[in-house]
PDB file of C-alpha atoms and ligand atoms in Angstrom:
ATOM      1  CA  MET C 654      21.343 -39.369 -11.772  1.00  0.00           C
ATOM      2  CA  ALA C 655      22.389 -36.128 -10.041  1.00  0.00           C
ATOM      3  CA  GLY C 656      19.820 -33.337  -9.993  1.00  0.00           C
ATOM      4  CA  GLN C 657      20.384 -30.184 -12.012  1.00  0.00           C
ATOM      5  CA  VAL C 658      21.077 -28.096  -8.900  1.00  0.00           C
ATOM      6  CA  GLU C 659      22.388 -30.922  -6.707  1.00  0.00           C
ATOM      7  CA  GLY C 660      24.202 -29.703  -3.585  1.00  0.00           C
ATOM      8  CA  LYS C 661      23.413 -26.036  -4.207  1.00  0.00           C
ATOM      9  CA  VAL C 662      21.819 -23.725  -1.632  1.00  0.00           C
ATOM     10  CA  ALA C 663      19.017 -21.602  -3.094  1.00  0.00           C
ATOM     11  CA  LEU C 664      16.954 -18.730  -1.725  1.00  0.00           C
ATOM     12  CA  VAL C 665      13.556 -18.048  -3.325  1.00  0.00           C
ATOM     13  CA  THR C 666      11.569 -14.977  -2.243  1.00  0.00           C
ATOM     14  CA  GLY C 667       7.795 -15.040  -2.546  1.00  0.00           C
ATOM     15  CA  GLY C 668       8.236 -18.798  -2.354  1.00  0.00           C
ATOM     16  CA  ALA C 669       4.915 -19.690  -0.727  1.00  0.00           C
ATOM     17  CA  SER C 670       2.624 -19.338  -3.756  1.00  0.00           C
ATOM     18  CA  GLY C 671       2.353 -19.535  -7.519  1.00  0.00           C
ATOM     19  CA  ILE C 672       5.591 -19.277  -9.497  1.00  0.00           C
ATOM     20  CA  GLY C 673       7.777 -19.100  -6.366  1.00  0.00           C
ATOM     21  CA  GLU C 674       6.196 -22.243  -4.951  1.00  0.00           C
ATOM     22  CA  ALA C 675       6.772 -24.097  -8.237  1.00  0.00           C
ATOM     23  CA  ILE C 676      10.434 -22.988  -8.239  1.00  0.00           C
ATOM     24  CA  VAL C 677      10.931 -24.137  -4.642  1.00  0.00           C
ATOM     25  CA  GLU C 678       9.401 -27.545  -5.435  1.00  0.00           C
ATOM     26  CA  LEU C 679      11.429 -28.011  -8.632  1.00  0.00           C
ATOM     27  CA  PHE C 680      14.740 -26.917  -7.063  1.00  0.00           C
ATOM     28  CA  ALA C 681      14.191 -29.340  -4.158  1.00  0.00           C
ATOM     29  CA  ARG C 682      13.369 -32.174  -6.586  1.00  0.00           C
ATOM     30  CA  GLU C 683      16.568 -31.342  -8.489  1.00  0.00           C
ATOM     31  CA  GLY C 684      18.699 -31.712  -5.371  1.00  0.00           C
ATOM     32  CA  ALA C 685      19.039 -28.182  -3.960  1.00  0.00           C
ATOM     33  CA  THR C 686      18.624 -27.142  -0.350  1.00  0.00           C
ATOM     34  CA  VAL C 687      15.960 -24.468  -0.631  1.00  0.00           C
ATOM     35  CA  ILE C 688      15.161 -21.548   1.643  1.00  0.00           C
ATOM     36  CA  ALA C 689      11.682 -20.298   0.765  1.00  0.00           C
ATOM     37  CA  THR C 690      10.763 -16.908   2.194  1.00  0.00           C
ATOM     38  CA  ASP C 691       7.444 -15.082   2.110  1.00  0.00           C
ATOM     39  CA  ILE C 692       5.051 -12.962   4.163  1.00  0.00           C
ATOM     40  CA  ASP C 693       2.574 -15.864   3.942  1.00  0.00           C
ATOM     41  CA  GLU C 694       3.160 -17.742   7.169  1.00  0.00           C
ATOM     42  CA  LEU C 695       0.460 -20.304   6.449  1.00  0.00           C
ATOM     43  CA  ARG C 696       1.385 -21.663   3.029  1.00  0.00           C
ATOM     44  CA  GLY C 697       5.171 -21.298   3.479  1.00  0.00           C
ATOM     45  CA  PRO C 698       5.662 -23.747   6.367  1.00  0.00           C
ATOM     46  CA  GLU C 699       3.204 -26.206   4.747  1.00  0.00           C
ATOM     47  CA  LEU C 700       5.261 -26.173   1.556  1.00  0.00           C
ATOM     48  CA  ALA C 701       8.527 -26.804   3.432  1.00  0.00           C
ATOM     49  CA  LYS C 702       6.883 -29.659   5.356  1.00  0.00           C
ATOM     50  CA  ARG C 703       5.537 -31.205   2.152  1.00  0.00           C
ATOM     51  CA  ILE C 704       8.975 -31.117   0.514  1.00  0.00           C
ATOM     52  CA  THR C 705      10.749 -32.538   3.559  1.00  0.00           C
ATOM     53  CA  LYS C 706       8.198 -35.349   3.772  1.00  0.00           C
ATOM     54  CA  ALA C 707       8.887 -36.205   0.130  1.00  0.00           C
ATOM     55  CA  GLY C 708      12.625 -36.481   0.900  1.00  0.00           C
ATOM     56  CA  GLY C 709      13.698 -33.022  -0.282  1.00  0.00           C
ATOM     57  CA  GLN C 710      15.448 -30.293   1.649  1.00  0.00           C
ATOM     58  CA  ALA C 711      13.588 -27.049   2.264  1.00  0.00           C
ATOM     59  CA  ILE C 712      12.927 -24.611   5.058  1.00  0.00           C
ATOM     60  CA  PHE C 713      10.612 -21.647   5.301  1.00  0.00           C
ATOM     61  CA  LEU C 714      11.585 -18.289   6.803  1.00  0.00           C
ATOM     62  CA  GLU C 715       9.083 -15.475   7.195  1.00  0.00           C
ATOM     63  CA  GLN C 716      10.241 -12.392   5.287  1.00  0.00           C
ATOM     64  CA  ASP C 717       8.853  -9.124   4.023  1.00  0.00           C
ATOM     65  CA  VAL C 718      11.265  -8.270   1.198  1.00  0.00           C
ATOM     66  CA  THR C 719      10.858  -4.535   1.829  1.00  0.00           C
ATOM     67  CA  SER C 720      12.503  -4.757   5.262  1.00  0.00           C
ATOM     68  CA  GLU C 721      16.266  -4.245   5.151  1.00  0.00           C
ATOM     69  CA  GLU C 722      16.535  -5.316   8.785  1.00  0.00           C
ATOM     70  CA  ARG C 723      14.938  -8.654   7.894  1.00  0.00           C
ATOM     71  CA  TRP C 724      17.254  -9.110   4.887  1.00  0.00           C
ATOM     72  CA  ILE C 725      20.275  -8.789   7.165  1.00  0.00           C
ATOM     73  CA  LYS C 726      18.832 -11.449   9.495  1.00  0.00           C
ATOM     74  CA  ILE C 727      17.836 -13.808   6.654  1.00  0.00           C
ATOM     75  CA  VAL C 728      21.317 -13.757   5.112  1.00  0.00           C
ATOM     76  CA  ALA C 729      22.946 -14.207   8.543  1.00  0.00           C
ATOM     77  CA  GLU C 730      20.672 -17.220   9.152  1.00  0.00           C
ATOM     78  CA  ILE C 731      21.612 -18.778   5.793  1.00  0.00           C
ATOM     79  CA  ALA C 732      25.331 -18.180   6.472  1.00  0.00           C
ATOM     80  CA  LYS C 733      24.988 -19.781   9.919  1.00  0.00           C
ATOM     81  CA  ARG C 734      23.010 -22.818   8.750  1.00  0.00           C
ATOM     82  CA  TYR C 735      24.685 -23.577   5.420  1.00  0.00           C
ATOM     83  CA  GLY C 736      27.758 -21.327   5.135  1.00  0.00           C
ATOM     84  CA  ARG C 737      27.000 -20.604   1.464  1.00  0.00           C
ATOM     85  CA  LEU C 738      24.451 -19.322  -1.044  1.00  0.00           C
ATOM     86  CA  ASP C 739      24.617 -20.456  -4.677  1.00  0.00           C
ATOM     87  CA  ILE C 740      21.289 -19.314  -6.109  1.00  0.00           C
ATOM     88  CA  LEU C 741      19.097 -16.267  -5.450  1.00  0.00           C
ATOM     89  CA  VAL C 742      15.672 -16.029  -7.063  1.00  0.00           C
ATOM     90  CA  SER C 743      14.156 -12.585  -6.433  1.00  0.00           C
ATOM     91  CA  ASN C 744      10.599 -13.496  -7.208  1.00  0.00           C
ATOM     92  CA  ALA C 745       8.286 -11.797  -4.683  1.00  0.00           C
ATOM     93  CA  GLY C 746       5.995  -9.295  -6.351  1.00  0.00           C
ATOM     94  CA  ILE C 747       2.543  -7.747  -6.477  1.00  0.00           C
ATOM     95  CA  GLY C 748       0.559  -5.888  -9.120  1.00  0.00           C
ATOM     96  CA  ILE C 749      -1.613  -2.898  -8.332  1.00  0.00           C
ATOM     97  CA  ALA C 750      -4.127  -2.213 -11.100  1.00  0.00           C
ATOM     98  CA  VAL C 751      -5.886   1.079 -11.751  1.00  0.00           C
ATOM     99  CA  PRO C 752      -7.531   1.879 -15.085  1.00  0.00           C
ATOM    100  CA  SER C 753      -5.823   5.261 -15.305  1.00  0.00           C
ATOM    101  CA  ILE C 754      -2.583   6.445 -13.738  1.00  0.00           C
ATOM    102  CA  VAL C 755      -4.378   9.587 -12.525  1.00  0.00           C
ATOM    103  CA  ASP C 756      -6.295   7.340 -10.137  1.00  0.00           C
ATOM    104  CA  MET C 757      -3.129   5.975  -8.567  1.00  0.00           C
ATOM    105  CA  THR C 758      -2.151   7.456  -5.223  1.00  0.00           C
ATOM    106  CA  LEU C 759       1.471   8.150  -4.378  1.00  0.00           C
ATOM    107  CA  GLY C 760       1.072   5.609  -1.576  1.00  0.00           C
ATOM    108  CA  ASP C 761       0.099   2.865  -4.060  1.00  0.00           C
ATOM    109  CA  TRP C 762       2.949   3.839  -6.388  1.00  0.00           C
ATOM    110  CA  ARG C 763       5.398   3.594  -3.488  1.00  0.00           C
ATOM    111  CA  LYS C 764       3.982   0.274  -2.278  1.00  0.00           C
ATOM    112  CA  GLN C 765       4.306  -1.160  -5.785  1.00  0.00           C
ATOM    113  CA  ASN C 766       7.903   0.017  -5.977  1.00  0.00           C
ATOM    114  CA  ALA C 767       8.764  -1.071  -2.437  1.00  0.00           C
ATOM    115  CA  ILE C 768       7.935  -4.732  -3.065  1.00  0.00           C
ATOM    116  CA  ASN C 769       8.831  -5.155  -6.745  1.00  0.00           C
ATOM    117  CA  LEU C 770      11.911  -2.946  -6.961  1.00  0.00           C
ATOM    118  CA  ASP C 771      13.256  -2.088  -3.477  1.00  0.00           C
ATOM    119  CA  GLY C 772      12.801  -5.765  -2.558  1.00  0.00           C
ATOM    120  CA  VAL C 773      14.940  -6.868  -5.519  1.00  0.00           C
ATOM    121  CA  PHE C 774      17.600  -4.228  -4.773  1.00  0.00           C
ATOM    122  CA  LEU C 775      17.792  -5.360  -1.131  1.00  0.00           C
ATOM    123  CA  SER C 776      17.999  -9.024  -2.154  1.00  0.00           C
ATOM    124  CA  VAL C 777      21.064  -8.369  -4.301  1.00  0.00           C
ATOM    125  CA  LYS C 778      22.713  -5.946  -1.874  1.00  0.00           C
ATOM    126  CA  HIS C 779      22.541  -8.423   0.975  1.00  0.00           C
ATOM    127  CA  CYS C 780      22.983 -11.767  -0.803  1.00  0.00           C
ATOM    128  CA  LEU C 781      25.894 -10.855  -3.104  1.00  0.00           C
ATOM    129  CA  PRO C 782      28.574 -10.828  -0.372  1.00  0.00           C
ATOM    130  CA  LEU C 783      27.648 -14.374   0.751  1.00  0.00           C
ATOM    131  CA  MET C 784      27.423 -15.574  -2.864  1.00  0.00           C
ATOM    132  CA  ARG C 785      30.851 -14.101  -3.559  1.00  0.00           C
ATOM    133  CA  LYS C 786      32.240 -15.929  -0.522  1.00  0.00           C
ATOM    134  CA  THR C 787      30.640 -19.096  -1.923  1.00  0.00           C
ATOM    135  CA  GLY C 788      32.700 -18.548  -5.056  1.00  0.00           C
ATOM    136  CA  GLY C 789      30.039 -17.918  -7.689  1.00  0.00           C
ATOM    137  CA  GLY C 790      26.413 -18.596  -8.441  1.00  0.00           C
ATOM    138  CA  SER C 791      23.306 -17.457 -10.237  1.00  0.00           C
ATOM    139  CA  ILE C 792      20.847 -14.643  -9.578  1.00  0.00           C
ATOM    140  CA  VAL C 793      17.472 -14.801 -11.290  1.00  0.00           C
ATOM    141  CA  MET C 794      15.159 -11.786 -11.105  1.00  0.00           C
ATOM    142  CA  MET C 795      11.466 -12.180 -11.841  1.00  0.00           C
ATOM    143  CA  SER C 796      10.424  -9.459 -14.249  1.00  0.00           C
ATOM    144  CA  SER C 797       7.422  -9.814 -16.557  1.00  0.00           C
ATOM    145  CA  LEU C 798       6.253  -9.382 -20.111  1.00  0.00           C
ATOM    146  CA  ALA C 799       5.059  -6.070 -18.626  1.00  0.00           C
ATOM    147  CA  GLY C 800       8.759  -5.249 -18.199  1.00  0.00           C
ATOM    148  CA  LEU C 801       9.208  -5.445 -21.978  1.00  0.00           C
ATOM    149  CA  ARG C 802       5.926  -3.999 -23.261  1.00  0.00           C
ATOM    150  CA  GLY C 803       3.422  -1.434 -22.065  1.00  0.00           C
ATOM    151  CA  ALA C 804       0.628  -2.703 -19.841  1.00  0.00           C
ATOM    152  CA  PRO C 805      -2.342  -0.315 -19.649  1.00  0.00           C
ATOM    153  CA  GLY C 806      -3.915  -0.312 -16.189  1.00  0.00           C
ATOM    154  CA  LEU C 807      -0.721  -1.774 -14.804  1.00  0.00           C
ATOM    155  CA  SER C 808       1.612   1.120 -15.565  1.00  0.00           C
ATOM    156  CA  ALA C 809       3.212   1.266 -12.113  1.00  0.00           C
ATOM    157  CA  TYR C 810       3.711  -2.505 -12.156  1.00  0.00           C
ATOM    158  CA  SER C 811       5.192  -2.223 -15.613  1.00  0.00           C
ATOM    159  CA  ALA C 812       7.593   0.504 -14.446  1.00  0.00           C
ATOM    160  CA  THR C 813       8.898  -1.749 -11.667  1.00  0.00           C
ATOM    161  CA  LYS C 814       9.326  -4.726 -13.989  1.00  0.00           C
ATOM    162  CA  GLY C 815      11.132  -2.617 -16.600  1.00  0.00           C
ATOM    163  CA  GLY C 816      13.384  -1.469 -13.753  1.00  0.00           C
ATOM    164  CA  VAL C 817      14.065  -5.067 -12.713  1.00  0.00           C
ATOM    165  CA  ARG C 818      15.042  -5.931 -16.299  1.00  0.00           C
ATOM    166  CA  LEU C 819      17.790  -3.291 -16.513  1.00  0.00           C
ATOM    167  CA  PHE C 820      18.818  -3.733 -12.887  1.00  0.00           C
ATOM    168  CA  ALA C 821      19.526  -7.394 -13.739  1.00  0.00           C
ATOM    169  CA  LYS C 822      21.670  -6.419 -16.729  1.00  0.00           C
ATOM    170  CA  SER C 823      23.621  -3.829 -14.732  1.00  0.00           C
ATOM    171  CA  ILE C 824      24.303  -6.252 -11.858  1.00  0.00           C
ATOM    172  CA  ALA C 825      25.314  -8.857 -14.449  1.00  0.00           C
ATOM    173  CA  MET C 826      27.923  -6.382 -15.748  1.00  0.00           C
ATOM    174  CA  GLU C 827      29.115  -5.522 -12.222  1.00  0.00           C
ATOM    175  CA  CYS C 828      29.571  -9.209 -11.432  1.00  0.00           C
ATOM    176  CA  ALA C 829      31.301  -9.897 -14.739  1.00  0.00           C
ATOM    177  CA  ALA C 830      33.659  -6.957 -14.138  1.00  0.00           C
ATOM    178  CA  ALA C 831      34.385  -8.250 -10.642  1.00  0.00           C
ATOM    179  CA  GLY C 832      35.075 -11.722 -12.077  1.00  0.00           C
ATOM    180  CA  ASP C 833      33.140 -13.222  -9.185  1.00  0.00           C
ATOM    181  CA  GLY C 834      31.566 -16.092 -11.140  1.00  0.00           C
ATOM    182  CA  ILE C 835      28.028 -14.825 -10.524  1.00  0.00           C
ATOM    183  CA  ARG C 836      25.611 -14.727 -13.444  1.00  0.00           C
ATOM    184  CA  VAL C 837      22.506 -12.536 -13.408  1.00  0.00           C
ATOM    185  CA  ASN C 838      19.455 -12.867 -15.646  1.00  0.00           C
ATOM    186  CA  SER C 839      15.803 -11.844 -15.733  1.00  0.00           C
ATOM    187  CA  VAL C 840      12.718 -13.929 -16.489  1.00  0.00           C
ATOM    188  CA  HIS C 841       9.669 -12.501 -18.269  1.00  0.00           C
ATOM    189  CA  PRO C 842       6.489 -14.525 -17.841  1.00  0.00           C
ATOM    190  CA  GLY C 843       3.355 -13.737 -19.857  1.00  0.00           C
ATOM    191  CA  ILE C 844      -0.059 -14.615 -18.435  1.00  0.00           C
ATOM    192  CA  ILE C 845       0.485 -17.357 -15.886  1.00  0.00           C
ATOM    193  CA  ASP C 846      -2.309 -19.031 -13.952  1.00  0.00           C
ATOM    194  CA  THR C 847      -1.361 -18.259 -10.346  1.00  0.00           C
ATOM    195  CA  PRO C 848      -3.207 -16.774  -7.353  1.00  0.00           C
ATOM    196  CA  ILE C 849      -1.822 -13.280  -8.211  1.00  0.00           C
ATOM    197  CA  TRP C 850      -4.747 -12.656 -10.595  1.00  0.00           C
ATOM    198  CA  GLY C 851      -7.335 -13.197  -7.884  1.00  0.00           C
ATOM    199  CA  LYS C 852      -5.744 -10.720  -5.517  1.00  0.00           C
ATOM    200  CA  ILE C 853      -4.728  -7.779  -7.686  1.00  0.00           C
ATOM    201  CA  PRO C 854      -5.318  -4.788  -5.428  1.00  0.00           C
ATOM    202  CA  THR C 855      -7.092  -1.952  -7.150  1.00  0.00           C
ATOM    203  CA  GLY C 856      -5.353   0.872  -5.348  1.00  0.00           C
ATOM    204  CA  ALA C 857      -6.344   3.011  -2.405  1.00  0.00           C
ATOM    205  CA  THR C 858      -8.925   4.985  -4.400  1.00  0.00           C
ATOM    206  CA  GLY C 859     -10.756   1.765  -5.296  1.00  0.00           C
ATOM    207  CA  ALA C 860     -10.935   2.979  -8.880  1.00  0.00           C
ATOM    208  CA  GLY C 861      -9.918  -0.372 -10.351  1.00  0.00           C
ATOM    209  CA  GLN C 862     -11.981  -3.389 -11.171  1.00  0.00           C
ATOM    210  CA  ASN C 863     -13.228  -5.380  -8.233  1.00  0.00           C
ATOM    211  CA  ALA C 864     -13.946  -8.614 -10.076  1.00  0.00           C
ATOM    212  CA  PRO C 865     -10.930 -10.944 -10.050  1.00  0.00           C
ATOM    213  CA  ILE C 866      -9.332 -11.374 -13.461  1.00  0.00           C
ATOM    214  CA  ASP C 867      -9.522 -14.860 -14.989  1.00  0.00           C
ATOM    215  CA  PRO C 868      -6.050 -15.487 -16.483  1.00  0.00           C
ATOM    216  CA  GLU C 869      -7.269 -18.335 -18.674  1.00  0.00           C
ATOM    217  CA  GLU C 870      -9.955 -16.199 -20.251  1.00  0.00           C
ATOM    218  CA  ARG C 871      -7.515 -13.347 -20.803  1.00  0.00           C
ATOM    219  CA  ALA C 872      -4.822 -15.634 -22.252  1.00  0.00           C
ATOM    220  CA  ARG C 873      -7.201 -17.356 -24.688  1.00  0.00           C
ATOM    221  CA  VAL C 874      -7.579 -14.063 -26.527  1.00  0.00           C
ATOM    222  CA  ALA C 875      -4.182 -12.453 -25.956  1.00  0.00           C
ATOM    223  CA  THR C 876      -1.742 -15.353 -26.246  1.00  0.00           C
ATOM    224  CA  PRO C 877      -0.648 -16.965 -29.539  1.00  0.00           C
ATOM    225  CA  LEU C 878      -0.540 -20.400 -27.879  1.00  0.00           C
ATOM    226  CA  GLY C 879      -4.133 -19.812 -26.778  1.00  0.00           C
ATOM    227  CA  ARG C 880      -3.848 -20.575 -23.084  1.00  0.00           C
ATOM    228  CA  ALA C 881      -2.403 -19.303 -19.819  1.00  0.00           C
ATOM    229  CA  GLY C 882       0.981 -20.642 -18.744  1.00  0.00           C
ATOM    230  CA  GLN C 883       1.488 -22.802 -15.689  1.00  0.00           C
ATOM    231  CA  ALA C 884       3.784 -21.886 -12.796  1.00  0.00           C
ATOM    232  CA  ALA C 885       5.813 -25.046 -13.490  1.00  0.00           C
ATOM    233  CA  GLU C 886       6.524 -23.760 -17.014  1.00  0.00           C
ATOM    234  CA  ILE C 887       8.207 -20.688 -15.520  1.00  0.00           C
ATOM    235  CA  ALA C 888      10.010 -22.779 -12.907  1.00  0.00           C
ATOM    236  CA  SER C 889      11.688 -24.901 -15.575  1.00  0.00           C
ATOM    237  CA  GLY C 890      13.119 -21.757 -17.197  1.00  0.00           C
ATOM    238  CA  VAL C 891      14.345 -20.517 -13.829  1.00  0.00           C
ATOM    239  CA  LEU C 892      15.961 -23.920 -13.205  1.00  0.00           C
ATOM    240  CA  TYR C 893      17.874 -23.580 -16.475  1.00  0.00           C
ATOM    241  CA  LEU C 894      19.184 -20.128 -15.484  1.00  0.00           C
ATOM    242  CA  ALA C 895      20.018 -21.313 -11.956  1.00  0.00           C
ATOM    243  CA  SER C 896      21.866 -24.430 -13.096  1.00  0.00           C
ATOM    244  CA  ASP C 897      25.244 -24.895 -14.752  1.00  0.00           C
ATOM    245  CA  ALA C 898      23.450 -25.648 -18.040  1.00  0.00           C
ATOM    246  CA  SER C 899      23.333 -21.857 -18.521  1.00  0.00           C
ATOM    247  CA  ARG C 900      26.955 -21.240 -17.482  1.00  0.00           C
ATOM    248  CA  TYR C 901      27.593 -18.950 -20.518  1.00  0.00           C
ATOM    249  CA  VAL C 902      24.374 -16.945 -20.030  1.00  0.00           C
ATOM    250  CA  THR C 903      24.429 -13.623 -18.189  1.00  0.00           C
ATOM    251  CA  GLY C 904      22.681 -10.276 -18.586  1.00  0.00           C
ATOM    252  CA  SER C 905      20.082 -12.080 -20.623  1.00  0.00           C
ATOM    253  CA  GLU C 906      16.270 -12.151 -20.529  1.00  0.00           C
ATOM    254  CA  LEU C 907      14.236 -15.308 -20.775  1.00  0.00           C
ATOM    255  CA  VAL C 908      10.735 -14.671 -22.139  1.00  0.00           C
ATOM    256  CA  ILE C 909       8.216 -17.427 -21.306  1.00  0.00           C
ATOM    257  CA  ASP C 910       4.935 -16.095 -22.603  1.00  0.00           C
ATOM    258  CA  GLY C 911       3.229 -18.431 -25.068  1.00  0.00           C
ATOM    259  CA  GLY C 912       4.418 -16.187 -27.906  1.00  0.00           C
ATOM    260  CA  MET C 913       2.848 -12.909 -26.768  1.00  0.00           C
ATOM    261  CA  ASN C 914       6.009 -10.859 -27.176  1.00  0.00           C
ATOM    262  CA  ALA C 915       6.622 -12.119 -30.707  1.00  0.00           C
ATOM    263  CA  GLY C 916       3.372 -10.871 -32.172  1.00  0.00           C
ATOM    264  CA  GLY C 917      -0.256 -11.802 -32.676  1.00  0.00           C
ATOM    265  CA  VAL C 918      -1.790 -14.732 -34.534  1.00  0.00           C
ATOM    266  CA  GLN C 919      -5.262 -15.544 -35.728  1.00  0.00           C
ATOM    267  CA  ARG C 920      -5.865 -19.099 -34.620  1.00  0.00           C
ATOM    268  CA  ARG C 921      -8.081 -21.442 -36.642  1.00  0.00           C
ATOM    269  CA  ALA C 922     -11.326 -22.082 -34.812  1.00  0.00           C
TER     270      ALA C 922
HETATM  271  N1  NAD T2444       1.259 -14.760 -12.674  1.00  0.00           N
HETATM  272  C1  NAD T2444       1.603 -14.017 -13.730  1.00  0.00           C
HETATM  273  O1  NAD T2444       0.884 -13.969 -14.744  1.00  0.00           O
HETATM  274  C2  NAD T2444       2.914 -13.270 -13.747  1.00  0.00           C
HETATM  275  C3  NAD T2444       3.341 -12.706 -14.959  1.00  0.00           C
HETATM  276  C4  NAD T2444       4.535 -12.012 -14.996  1.00  0.00           C
HETATM  277  C5  NAD T2444       5.289 -11.854 -13.851  1.00  0.00           C
HETATM  278  N2  NAD T2444       4.849 -12.410 -12.682  1.00  0.00           N
HETATM  279  C6  NAD T2444       5.688 -12.198 -11.497  1.00  0.00           C
HETATM  280  O2  NAD T2444       6.005 -13.441 -10.901  1.00  0.00           O
HETATM  281  C7  NAD T2444       6.237 -13.246  -9.500  1.00  0.00           C
HETATM  282  C8  NAD T2444       5.424 -14.259  -8.711  1.00  0.00           C
HETATM  283  O3  NAD T2444       4.054 -13.997  -8.938  1.00  0.00           O
HETATM  284  P1  NAD T2444       2.912 -15.122  -8.860  1.00  0.00           P
HETATM  285  O4  NAD T2444       2.126 -15.009 -10.080  1.00  0.00           O
HETATM  286  O5  NAD T2444       3.489 -16.418  -8.474  1.00  0.00           O
HETATM  287  O6  NAD T2444       2.010 -14.505  -7.685  1.00  0.00           O
HETATM  288  P2  NAD T2444       1.563 -15.073  -6.271  1.00  0.00           P
HETATM  289  O7  NAD T2444       0.720 -14.020  -5.691  1.00  0.00           O
HETATM  290  O8  NAD T2444       1.003 -16.441  -6.424  1.00  0.00           O
HETATM  291  O9  NAD T2444       2.943 -15.171  -5.475  1.00  0.00           O
HETATM  292  C9  NAD T2444       3.635 -14.037  -5.034  1.00  0.00           C
HETATM  293  C10 NAD T2444       4.151 -14.297  -3.631  1.00  0.00           C
HETATM  294  O10 NAD T2444       4.843 -13.121  -3.196  1.00  0.00           O
HETATM  295  C11 NAD T2444       4.530 -12.931  -1.838  1.00  0.00           C
HETATM  296  N3  NAD T2444       4.728 -11.556  -1.431  1.00  0.00           N
HETATM  297  C12 NAD T2444       3.952 -10.472  -1.701  1.00  0.00           C
HETATM  298  N4  NAD T2444       4.445  -9.386  -1.079  1.00  0.00           N
HETATM  299  C13 NAD T2444       5.564  -9.787  -0.422  1.00  0.00           C
HETATM  300  C14 NAD T2444       6.501  -9.120   0.401  1.00  0.00           C
HETATM  301  N5  NAD T2444       6.397  -7.822   0.697  1.00  0.00           N
HETATM  302  N6  NAD T2444       7.535  -9.843   0.902  1.00  0.00           N
HETATM  303  C15 NAD T2444       7.648 -11.170   0.629  1.00  0.00           C
HETATM  304  N7  NAD T2444       6.776 -11.852  -0.124  1.00  0.00           N
HETATM  305  C16 NAD T2444       5.742 -11.162  -0.641  1.00  0.00           C
HETATM  306  C17 NAD T2444       3.077 -13.353  -1.724  1.00  0.00           C
HETATM  307  O11 NAD T2444       2.709 -13.636  -0.369  1.00  0.00           O
HETATM  308  C18 NAD T2444       3.023 -14.570  -2.624  1.00  0.00           C
HETATM  309  O12 NAD T2444       3.278 -15.750  -1.903  1.00  0.00           O
HETATM  310  C19 NAD T2444       5.876 -11.792  -9.212  1.00  0.00           C
HETATM  311  O13 NAD T2444       7.055 -11.008  -9.174  1.00  0.00           O
HETATM  312  C20 NAD T2444       5.014 -11.396 -10.398  1.00  0.00           C
HETATM  313  O14 NAD T2444       5.041 -10.019 -10.649  1.00  0.00           O
HETATM  314  C21 NAD T2444       3.687 -13.101 -12.598  1.00  0.00           C
END
C-alpha cells in the first residue's frame, strides 16, 4: 500500500528532536523523502542514518532558522538534489520562561521572536517559490496552545505562537488568491513530553525557575485527558495536514491538546 506522503519531498525544521523528530520519522515511514534541518549537529545526522538504515529516505542539513543566508542555501540545495518541495513543516522553536514580563530583557524577547517568528517568516519566504514551481503542496506551521490562550510566565513565547497562528492564515489566503495549490495550516499542541521542557531557558536575568519542568506532572493536573501528549501524537496530525487527505483544509488550526482548550474537567479518582 502506498504511504500517505509517498513520493513527496518534505522539509522539517527543528527536525532533530521531539515533535520534529517524530514528524521526520513518520513522513519517511509514509514514503516521503525528508530533509531534516536543525542546529543540533549530533542528533540530526544520527536520525537521518537511522531512517536510511531502516529503508527510508532522509538527509540532515545543519540550519539555524534565523539565518536568511542559510535559508537561501538550504532551498538551493533542495532544488539541486530533488528539483521540488511538496511539504514544509516550520517546527523549530524555543520557549523562554520568566515569571514576570518585567524580568524579560529585550535581548531575550528578540531571541524568542527570532527563532519562533522570524524563522517561520524566512521559511515561507524562501520555500514558497520552489513549492510553487513544484505545482502545489502543504505548509504546516507549529504554533501551540499558547498561541490560542494566555500562558503566564511564557508571555513572549505566547506572543510568537499567536503570531504564527495568524501568519499561517494570512499566507493561506495569499496562496489561495494566487491559486498556487498550496495549503497552509497551523498546529497547536498542548503539553507534549519532549526535551523542550528540560531546557526552557529562564532568560538573561536568571529570574525564572531553574528546576526543569516535568511535563507529565503538569499535564496530570492541567489536561482533561490526564496525561502529557507524545510527539508521535502531534506527528500524526501533521501528517494529515501534509497529505492529500486534507486537500480541502487551509487556513485552519489543528488543536492536539488532550482537551485543554475545550475546558476543564474533574476526573474521578
Ligand atoms: N513540547 C511541547 O509541549 C510543545 C507544545 C506546544 C508547541 N510546541 C512547539 O513544537 C515545536 C517543537 O518543540 P519540541 O517540543 O519538539 O522541542 P525540542 O526542543 O525537542 O525540539 C525543538 C528543536 O528545535 C531546534 N532548534 C532550536 N533553535 C533552533 C534554531 N535557531 N534553528 C533551528 N533549529 C532550532 C532544537 O535544536 C530542537 O532540535 C516548537 O515550535 C515548540 O514551540 C511544543
